[in-house]
Tab-separated table of C-alpha atoms in Angstrom:
chain	number	residue	atom	x	y	z
A	1	MET	CA	0.012	0.060	0.060
A	2	PRO	CA	1.236	3.423	-0.692
A	3	PHE	CA	2.767	5.520	2.104
A	4	ALA	CA	1.819	8.700	2.933
A	5	SER	CA	3.378	10.963	5.429
A	6	ASN	CA	1.293	13.377	7.240
A	7	CYS	CA	4.434	14.895	8.752
A	8	SER	CA	4.736	18.967	8.655
A	9	LEU	CA	8.104	19.284	10.356
A	10	CYS	CA	9.563	16.276	8.650
A	11	CYS	CA	12.926	17.083	7.030
A	12	ALA	CA	13.111	15.636	3.432
A	13	ALA	CA	16.486	13.834	3.867
A	14	PRO	CA	16.108	10.862	1.564
A	15	THR	CA	16.413	7.409	3.087
A	16	ALA	CA	20.073	5.752	2.890
A	17	SER	CA	20.398	2.791	1.023
A	18	TYR	CA	21.796	-0.192	3.529
A	19	ARG	CA	24.416	-2.665	3.313
A	20	ARG	CA	24.489	-5.525	5.597
A	21	PRO	CA	27.536	-5.551	7.663
A	22	ARG	CA	29.816	-8.694	7.718
A	23	LEU	CA	30.277	-8.853	11.490
A	24	LEU	CA	27.452	-10.247	13.683
A	25	PRO	CA	27.530	-8.853	17.097
A	26	ASN	CA	27.123	-11.105	20.129
A	27	SER	CA	24.666	-8.878	21.769
A	28	TRP	CA	22.173	-9.279	18.823
A	29	ASN	CA	23.076	-12.712	17.794
A	30	ASN	CA	21.025	-14.369	15.006
A	31	SER	CA	20.788	-17.994	13.543
A	32	LYS	CA	19.121	-18.540	10.397
A	33	ALA	CA	19.596	-22.313	10.590
A	34	ILE	CA	17.745	-23.218	13.544
A	35	SER	CA	14.504	-22.627	14.643
A	36	PRO	CA	13.760	-22.473	18.480
A	37	PHE	CA	10.031	-23.213	17.740
A	38	PRO	CA	8.506	-26.573	18.338
A	39	ARG	CA	6.136	-28.584	16.395
A	40	LEU	CA	2.323	-27.335	17.438
A	41	SER	CA	0.258	-29.838	18.730
A	42	GLU	CA	-3.397	-30.532	17.114
A	43	ASN	CA	-5.118	-28.884	19.871
A	44	ALA	CA	-2.895	-25.769	19.782
A	45	LYS	CA	-5.263	-24.059	16.660
A	46	PHE	CA	-7.535	-20.950	17.256
A	47	ASN	CA	-9.239	-18.409	14.952
A	48	VAL	CA	-7.304	-15.610	14.796
A	49	SER	CA	-10.356	-13.102	14.574
A	50	LEU	CA	-11.256	-14.474	18.121
A	51	LEU	CA	-7.815	-14.676	19.634
A	52	ALA	CA	-8.433	-17.352	21.757
A	53	VAL	CA	-5.430	-18.779	23.781
A	54	SER	CA	-3.691	-22.200	23.996
A	55	HIS	CA	-0.238	-23.097	25.419
A	56	THR	CA	3.084	-24.637	24.292
A	57	SER	CA	6.134	-24.844	26.387
A	58	TRP	CA	9.716	-26.549	25.846
A	59	ARG	CA	13.326	-26.162	26.801
A	60	VAL	CA	15.657	-23.900	25.666
A	61	LYS	CA	19.341	-23.956	27.164
A	62	ASN	CA	17.890	-25.302	30.353
A	63	ARG	CA	15.418	-22.822	30.760
A	64	ALA	CA	11.696	-23.138	30.602
A	65	ILE	CA	10.017	-21.044	27.596
A	66	SER	CA	6.545	-20.401	27.009
A	67	MET	CA	6.148	-18.890	23.596
A	68	ALA	CA	3.221	-17.532	21.591
A	69	LEU	CA	3.105	-18.167	17.808
A	70	VAL	CA	0.440	-16.514	15.657
A	71	ARG	CA	-0.229	-16.779	12.095
A	72	ASP	CA	-2.272	-13.847	10.825
A	73	THR	CA	-4.557	-15.247	8.371
A	74	LEU	CA	-8.082	-13.731	8.509
A	75	GLY	CA	-11.231	-15.638	9.081
A	76	GLN	CA	-8.767	-19.060	8.847
A	77	ARG	CA	-7.821	-21.709	11.600
A	78	GLU	CA	-4.420	-22.260	11.408
A	79	ASP	CA	-1.699	-24.433	13.496
A	80	VAL	CA	-0.918	-21.847	16.052
A	81	ALA	CA	-0.258	-21.478	19.552
A	82	SER	CA	-0.904	-18.049	21.599
A	83	SER	CA	0.155	-17.780	25.251
A	84	SER	CA	1.663	-15.270	27.525
A	85	SER	CA	5.364	-15.940	26.689
A	86	ILE	CA	7.507	-16.104	29.454
A	87	LEU	CA	11.674	-16.071	29.218
A	88	HIS	CA	12.502	-16.395	33.020
A	89	ASN	CA	16.135	-15.245	32.793
A	90	CYS	CA	15.416	-12.108	31.004
A	91	GLY	CA	12.965	-10.833	33.464
A	92	VAL	CA	10.252	-9.843	30.845
A	93	GLN	CA	6.977	-11.280	29.133
A	94	VAL	CA	6.051	-11.149	25.764
A	95	ARG	CA	3.405	-11.763	22.993
A	96	TRP	CA	4.916	-13.137	19.759
A	97	ASN	CA	3.331	-13.193	16.747
A	98	SER	CA	5.228	-14.904	13.699
A	99	VAL	CA	4.480	-16.493	10.608
A	100	LEU	CA	4.872	-20.374	10.683
A	101	ASP	CA	6.247	-20.771	6.741
A	102	ARG	CA	9.433	-22.306	7.504
A	103	SER	CA	10.338	-21.599	3.987
A	104	ILE	CA	11.275	-18.274	5.185
A	105	PRO	CA	14.488	-18.996	7.587
A	106	ASP	CA	14.970	-15.515	9.004
A	107	PRO	CA	11.763	-13.466	8.956
A	108	PRO	CA	12.044	-9.775	9.727
A	109	THR	CA	10.969	-8.816	13.462
A	110	ALA	CA	9.639	-5.719	14.857
A	111	VAL	CA	9.776	-5.049	18.609
A	112	PHE	CA	7.235	-2.908	20.026
A	113	LEU	CA	7.909	-1.488	23.660
A	114	HIS	CA	5.102	0.326	25.828
A	115	GLY	CA	5.511	3.274	28.246
A	116	ILE	CA	5.295	3.710	31.794
A	117	LEU	CA	2.291	2.095	33.542
A	118	GLY	CA	1.384	0.347	30.349
A	119	CYS	CA	1.907	-3.331	29.076
A	120	ARG	CA	2.309	-5.221	25.808
A	121	LYS	CA	-1.510	-5.220	25.359
A	122	ASN	CA	-1.371	-1.339	24.457
A	123	TRP	CA	0.330	-2.785	21.478
A	124	GLY	CA	-2.162	-5.591	20.607
A	125	THR	CA	-4.604	-3.997	18.217
A	126	PHE	CA	-2.137	-1.946	16.305
A	127	ALA	CA	0.333	-4.973	15.915
A	128	LYS	CA	-2.349	-7.158	14.842
A	129	ARG	CA	-3.245	-4.803	11.786
A	130	MET	CA	0.705	-4.343	10.840
A	131	ALA	CA	1.028	-8.280	10.813
A	132	LYS	CA	-2.383	-8.426	8.646
A	133	GLU	CA	-0.713	-5.662	6.441
A	134	PHE	CA	2.789	-7.087	6.399
A	135	PRO	CA	2.574	-11.064	6.613
A	136	THR	CA	6.109	-11.788	6.262
A	137	TRP	CA	6.882	-10.048	9.166
A	138	GLN	CA	6.739	-11.275	12.903
A	139	PHE	CA	6.029	-8.565	15.943
A	140	LEU	CA	7.282	-9.144	19.512
A	141	LEU	CA	5.308	-7.410	21.996
A	142	VAL	CA	7.230	-7.287	25.430
A	143	ASP	CA	5.936	-6.673	28.957
A	144	LEU	CA	8.859	-4.443	30.466
A	145	ARG	CA	10.176	-5.334	34.040
A	146	CYS	CA	7.551	-4.371	36.917
A	147	HIS	CA	4.623	-3.995	34.043
A	148	GLY	CA	2.002	-6.510	33.112
A	149	ASP	CA	2.628	-10.208	33.326
A	150	SER	CA	6.528	-9.496	33.783
A	151	THR	CA	5.593	-8.373	37.453
A	152	SER	CA	5.447	-11.985	38.544
A	153	ILE	CA	9.089	-12.568	37.613
A	154	ASN	CA	11.873	-12.073	40.187
A	155	LYS	CA	13.752	-8.918	38.971
A	156	ILE	CA	17.211	-7.832	40.216
A	157	GLY	CA	17.442	-3.693	40.371
A	158	PRO	CA	18.285	-0.878	39.831
A	159	HIS	CA	15.233	-0.809	37.741
A	160	THR	CA	16.046	1.979	35.010
A	161	VAL	CA	15.992	2.595	31.338
A	162	ALA	CA	19.303	0.897	30.825
A	163	SER	CA	18.377	-2.114	32.750
A	164	ALA	CA	14.970	-2.438	30.764
A	165	ALA	CA	16.802	-2.171	27.503
A	166	LEU	CA	19.500	-4.824	28.632
A	167	ASP	CA	16.220	-7.151	29.338
A	168	VAL	CA	15.132	-6.609	25.804
A	169	LEU	CA	18.426	-7.148	24.142
A	170	LYS	CA	18.577	-10.510	26.213
A	171	LEU	CA	15.649	-11.526	25.123
A	172	VAL	CA	16.093	-11.261	21.308
A	173	ARG	CA	19.754	-12.804	21.472
A	174	GLU	CA	18.011	-15.815	23.386
A	175	LEU	CA	15.246	-16.149	20.827
A	176	ARG	CA	18.149	-16.065	18.035
A	177	ILE	CA	16.150	-13.040	16.234
A	178	THR	CA	17.883	-9.502	15.177
A	179	PRO	CA	15.392	-6.868	14.934
A	180	ARG	CA	14.745	-5.045	11.664
A	181	VAL	CA	12.742	-2.226	13.552
A	182	LEU	CA	12.194	-1.329	17.051
A	183	VAL	CA	9.547	0.834	18.293
A	184	GLY	CA	8.945	2.479	21.689
A	185	HIS	CA	6.512	4.770	22.986
A	186	SER	CA	7.334	7.290	25.823
A	187	PHE	CA	9.485	5.294	28.296
A	188	GLY	CA	9.674	2.860	25.811
A	189	GLY	CA	11.191	5.255	23.178
A	190	LYS	CA	14.290	5.637	25.418
A	191	VAL	CA	14.527	2.030	25.964
A	192	VAL	CA	15.190	1.511	22.400
A	193	LEU	CA	17.470	4.207	22.141
A	194	SER	CA	19.127	2.539	25.141
A	195	MET	CA	19.227	-0.751	23.211
A	196	VAL	CA	21.175	0.760	20.180
A	197	ASP	CA	23.579	2.451	22.763
A	198	GLN	CA	24.591	-0.761	24.402
A	199	ALA	CA	24.301	-3.133	21.478
A	200	ALA	CA	27.658	-3.718	19.954
A	201	LYS	CA	28.387	-1.702	16.730
A	202	PRO	CA	27.876	-1.953	13.814
A	203	LEU	CA	24.445	-3.553	14.368
A	204	ALA	CA	23.838	-6.957	12.662
A	205	ARG	CA	21.945	-5.509	9.771
A	206	PRO	CA	20.346	-2.059	8.995
A	207	VAL	CA	17.667	-1.431	11.962
A	208	ARG	CA	15.191	1.455	12.011
A	209	ILE	CA	14.318	2.824	15.242
A	210	TRP	CA	10.931	4.528	16.297
A	211	VAL	CA	10.599	6.688	19.157
A	212	LEU	CA	7.325	7.627	19.876
A	213	ASP	CA	6.559	10.968	21.426
A	214	ALA	CA	9.391	10.995	23.756
A	215	THR	CA	12.842	13.211	23.530
A	216	PRO	CA	16.182	11.963	24.274
A	217	GLY	CA	17.127	13.973	27.023
A	218	LYS	CA	15.220	16.385	29.211
A	219	VAL	CA	11.425	14.974	30.247
A	220	ARG	CA	9.301	18.472	30.469
A	221	ALA	CA	5.877	18.139	32.520
A	222	GLY	CA	2.574	19.144	31.051
A	223	GLY	CA	1.166	22.447	31.441
A	224	ASP	CA	-2.135	23.307	33.599
A	225	GLY	CA	-4.717	20.449	33.047
A	226	GLU	CA	-2.423	17.837	31.844
A	227	ASN	CA	-1.590	14.724	33.288
A	228	HIS	CA	1.619	14.331	35.239
A	229	PRO	CA	2.926	10.806	35.420
A	230	ALA	CA	5.366	11.299	38.339
A	231	GLU	CA	2.200	12.642	40.258
A	232	LEU	CA	0.005	9.558	39.029
A	233	ILE	CA	2.660	7.136	40.356
A	234	SER	CA	2.629	8.936	43.711
A	235	LEU	CA	-1.218	8.744	43.733
A	236	LEU	CA	-1.333	5.264	42.930
A	237	SER	CA	1.078	4.518	45.645
A	238	THR	CA	-1.455	5.494	48.095
A	239	LEU	CA	-4.345	3.351	47.188
A	240	PRO	CA	-4.991	-0.024	48.511
A	241	LYS	CA	-3.357	-3.189	46.372
A	242	GLU	CA	-7.111	-4.601	46.124
A	243	VAL	CA	-9.879	-2.647	45.322
A	244	SER	CA	-13.416	-3.630	45.125
A	245	SER	CA	-14.357	-1.367	41.895
A	246	LYS	CA	-12.585	-0.087	38.740
A	247	ARG	CA	-15.186	2.577	38.586
A	248	ASP	CA	-14.182	3.685	42.303
A	249	ILE	CA	-10.609	4.151	41.002
A	250	VAL	CA	-11.597	6.117	38.124
A	251	LYS	CA	-13.491	8.281	40.438
A	252	VAL	CA	-10.851	9.005	42.529
A	253	LEU	CA	-8.235	9.638	39.724
A	254	THR	CA	-10.836	12.438	38.096
A	255	GLN	CA	-11.315	13.730	41.163
A	256	GLN	CA	-7.832	14.540	41.930
A	257	GLY	CA	-7.350	16.131	38.546
A	258	PHE	CA	-6.541	13.485	36.315
A	259	SER	CA	-8.505	13.144	32.689
A	260	ASN	CA	-11.168	10.268	32.440
A	261	ASP	CA	-9.024	8.826	29.374
A	262	VAL	CA	-6.147	8.360	31.712
A	263	ALA	CA	-8.229	6.939	34.736
A	264	GLN	CA	-9.748	4.281	32.335
A	265	TRP	CA	-6.382	3.625	31.096
A	266	VAL	CA	-4.667	3.014	34.348
A	267	VAL	CA	-7.633	0.539	35.527
A	268	THR	CA	-6.476	-1.722	32.553
A	269	ASN	CA	-3.678	-2.448	35.190
A	270	LEU	CA	-6.470	-4.051	37.466
A	271	ARG	CA	-7.003	-8.020	37.237
A	272	PRO	CA	-10.113	-9.600	38.808
A	273	THR	CA	-9.497	-11.580	42.042
A	274	SER	CA	-11.516	-13.699	44.016
A	275	SER	CA	-11.348	-15.203	47.717
A	276	PHE	CA	-11.547	-19.007	48.470
A	277	GLY	CA	-15.034	-20.243	49.035
A	278	SER	CA	-16.473	-16.395	48.368
A	279	GLN	CA	-18.417	-15.660	45.563
A	280	SER	CA	-17.176	-11.664	45.974
A	281	SER	CA	-14.797	-10.641	43.834
A	282	GLY	CA	-12.421	-7.702	43.362
A	283	PHE	CA	-9.463	-6.406	41.588
A	284	SER	CA	-5.497	-6.419	42.340
A	285	TRP	CA	-2.769	-4.197	40.744
A	286	VAL	CA	-0.645	-6.172	38.157
A	287	PHE	CA	2.315	-3.615	38.077
A	288	ASP	CA	5.525	-3.067	40.885
A	289	LEU	CA	4.559	0.634	41.454
A	290	ARG	CA	7.751	0.677	43.331
A	291	GLY	CA	9.938	-0.443	40.542
A	292	ILE	CA	7.789	1.445	38.200
A	293	ALA	CA	8.616	4.816	40.418
A	294	GLU	CA	12.369	3.883	40.154
A	295	MET	CA	12.155	3.441	36.286
A	296	TYR	CA	10.234	6.854	35.662
A	297	GLN	CA	12.789	8.527	37.968
A	298	SER	CA	15.397	7.029	35.533
A	299	TYR	CA	13.510	8.144	32.667
A	300	GLU	CA	13.330	12.017	33.852
A	301	GLU	CA	17.341	11.280	34.342
A	302	THR	CA	18.461	9.540	31.439
A	303	ASN	CA	20.238	11.313	28.726
A	304	LEU	CA	20.669	9.419	25.277
A	305	TRP	CA	21.197	12.472	23.241
A	306	LYS	CA	24.860	11.303	22.394
A	307	ILE	CA	23.403	8.148	20.358
A	308	VAL	CA	21.513	10.526	18.253
A	309	GLU	CA	24.178	12.996	17.192
A	310	ASP	CA	26.569	10.339	16.855
A	311	VAL	CA	24.318	7.506	15.120
A	312	PRO	CA	25.832	4.205	14.668
A	313	GLN	CA	26.263	2.737	11.219
A	314	GLY	CA	23.076	1.044	9.756
A	315	VAL	CA	20.837	2.769	12.212
A	316	HIS	CA	18.041	4.939	11.095
A	317	MET	CA	16.275	7.146	13.955
A	318	ASN	CA	12.788	8.259	13.768
A	319	PHE	CA	11.341	10.683	16.265
A	320	LEU	CA	7.535	10.994	16.184
A	321	LYS	CA	5.956	14.174	17.835
A	322	ALA	CA	2.414	13.948	18.671
A	323	GLU	CA	0.708	17.186	17.457
A	324	ARG	CA	-1.513	17.571	20.920
A	325	SER	CA	1.287	15.726	23.099
A	326	LEU	CA	0.501	15.948	26.737
A	327	HIS	CA	4.432	15.831	27.018
A	328	ARG	CA	6.117	19.521	26.052
A	329	TRP	CA	8.632	19.349	23.181
A	330	ALA	CA	10.897	22.384	23.645
A	331	LEU	CA	12.269	24.226	20.499
A	332	GLU	CA	15.440	23.357	21.229
A	333	ASP	CA	14.577	19.572	21.264
A	334	LEU	CA	13.247	20.007	17.605
A	335	GLN	CA	16.324	22.037	16.731
A	336	ARG	CA	18.564	19.505	18.200
A	337	ILE	CA	17.016	16.629	16.328
A	338	HIS	CA	16.983	18.712	12.971
A	339	ALA	CA	20.667	19.254	13.581
A	340	ALA	CA	21.326	15.685	14.170
A	341	GLU	CA	19.505	14.832	10.714
A	342	GLU	CA	22.464	16.820	8.985
A	343	LEU	CA	25.044	15.277	11.162
A	344	ALA	CA	23.917	11.636	10.680
A	345	SER	CA	26.314	9.267	8.831
A	346	GLU	CA	25.744	8.973	5.051
A	347	GLU	CA	26.645	5.321	5.202
A	348	GLY	CA	23.349	3.428	6.483
A	349	GLY	CA	22.730	6.016	9.368
A	350	GLY	CA	20.153	8.888	9.630
A	351	VAL	CA	17.813	10.718	11.970
A	352	GLU	CA	14.299	11.950	10.979
A	353	MET	CA	11.427	14.002	12.765
A	354	HIS	CA	7.573	13.255	12.110
A	355	VAL	CA	4.670	14.768	13.248
A	356	LEU	CA	1.396	12.721	13.992
A	357	GLU	CA	-1.401	15.066	13.588
A	358	ASP	CA	-4.286	14.980	15.494
A	359	ALA	CA	-2.994	13.117	18.326
A	360	GLY	CA	-1.954	13.354	21.815
A	361	HIS	CA	0.505	11.444	23.821
A	362	TRP	CA	-1.027	8.083	23.333
A	363	VAL	CA	-0.419	8.266	19.677
A	364	HIS	CA	-1.469	4.654	18.860
A	365	ALA	CA	-4.983	5.164	20.482
A	366	ASP	CA	-5.452	8.905	19.501
A	367	ASN	CA	-4.820	8.489	15.744
A	368	PRO	CA	-3.669	4.704	14.865
A	369	ASP	CA	-4.553	5.252	11.005
A	370	GLY	CA	-2.168	8.109	10.890
A	371	LEU	CA	0.675	6.097	12.866
A	372	PHE	CA	0.233	3.077	10.630
A	373	ARG	CA	0.612	5.304	7.689
A	374	ILE	CA	4.012	6.547	9.090
A	375	LEU	CA	5.253	3.370	10.546
A	376	SER	CA	4.653	1.524	7.324
A	377	SER	CA	7.424	3.001	5.297
A	378	SER	CA	9.868	0.691	7.810
A	379	PHE	CA	7.982	-2.458	6.568
A	380	TRP	CA	8.459	-2.515	2.785
């Protein structure tokens, strides 16, 4: 499908032609000959449109892994397994969408990372749409440490942008894949930048980085009437770990000045609980709020401008600003990114700035069509 950019501030620097480097760095190791996936059982079937769930487990390097494989074929039943996937030693859980055509030994992979207080499910609908449009690609959705199902996995601090990035680097190395596209929203945007910073150089193949509504450096709080993540985390820390009603939490948050949209988004982190022998049920939080507070502090303190202003060979960085972002972009940020465009290496490196019209900070919810059009340029 044709790609149409709705970027009013995007510089028209052409995309550089890429060449595959000869050396494969150990931190992004890839194997084309060996597939880590098992044969799927007869009962591991589901209709993609219903997103039913079944499980499969096996051993890799003496570590238990439960993966999710999804063939994105509309209206058909395929041999697939879908699960909340666990890679214990990496401290994260993932949702794995993969083509099952073994004639493609090394299908291109895209990794999607959520923001603070989010989870991999934030990207579920959008990634499924991408998989339908680009069926030869596979999509890896990750619950970062202290978030979603990864909260149940023991983690070693400190909980920082760098440690979250290292988790994902270990994950893709263990899965023997080499991501071609890394997409990170908000906090996840700094995580993908940190992944590039920590990975060996040059990268194993050309890779496109998408940083969605986040700057490489200073985090600026929103203005009056806008939502403040640090204040939200602080308020959540005063609430009970178990609550009887999501509606009560929404009411508390809106009374404290947070928008109804943010309140409704926050309560997606509540999971039903029930007492033994009792028909009454409540909800409990699935995140590690203390760890998340530490992660957000790291997000505010982490400065990754150096990797933007000295882009490694084979890396193309894309920054996307939401037109109605709740997080302020200073003029100096925009000027610095545009300056980095001119400094980027001509041999496989590059920096671009994009603007997503009619969208606030939650870009994949506010304008998924516009985001789809912009991101699609990386999947041809």
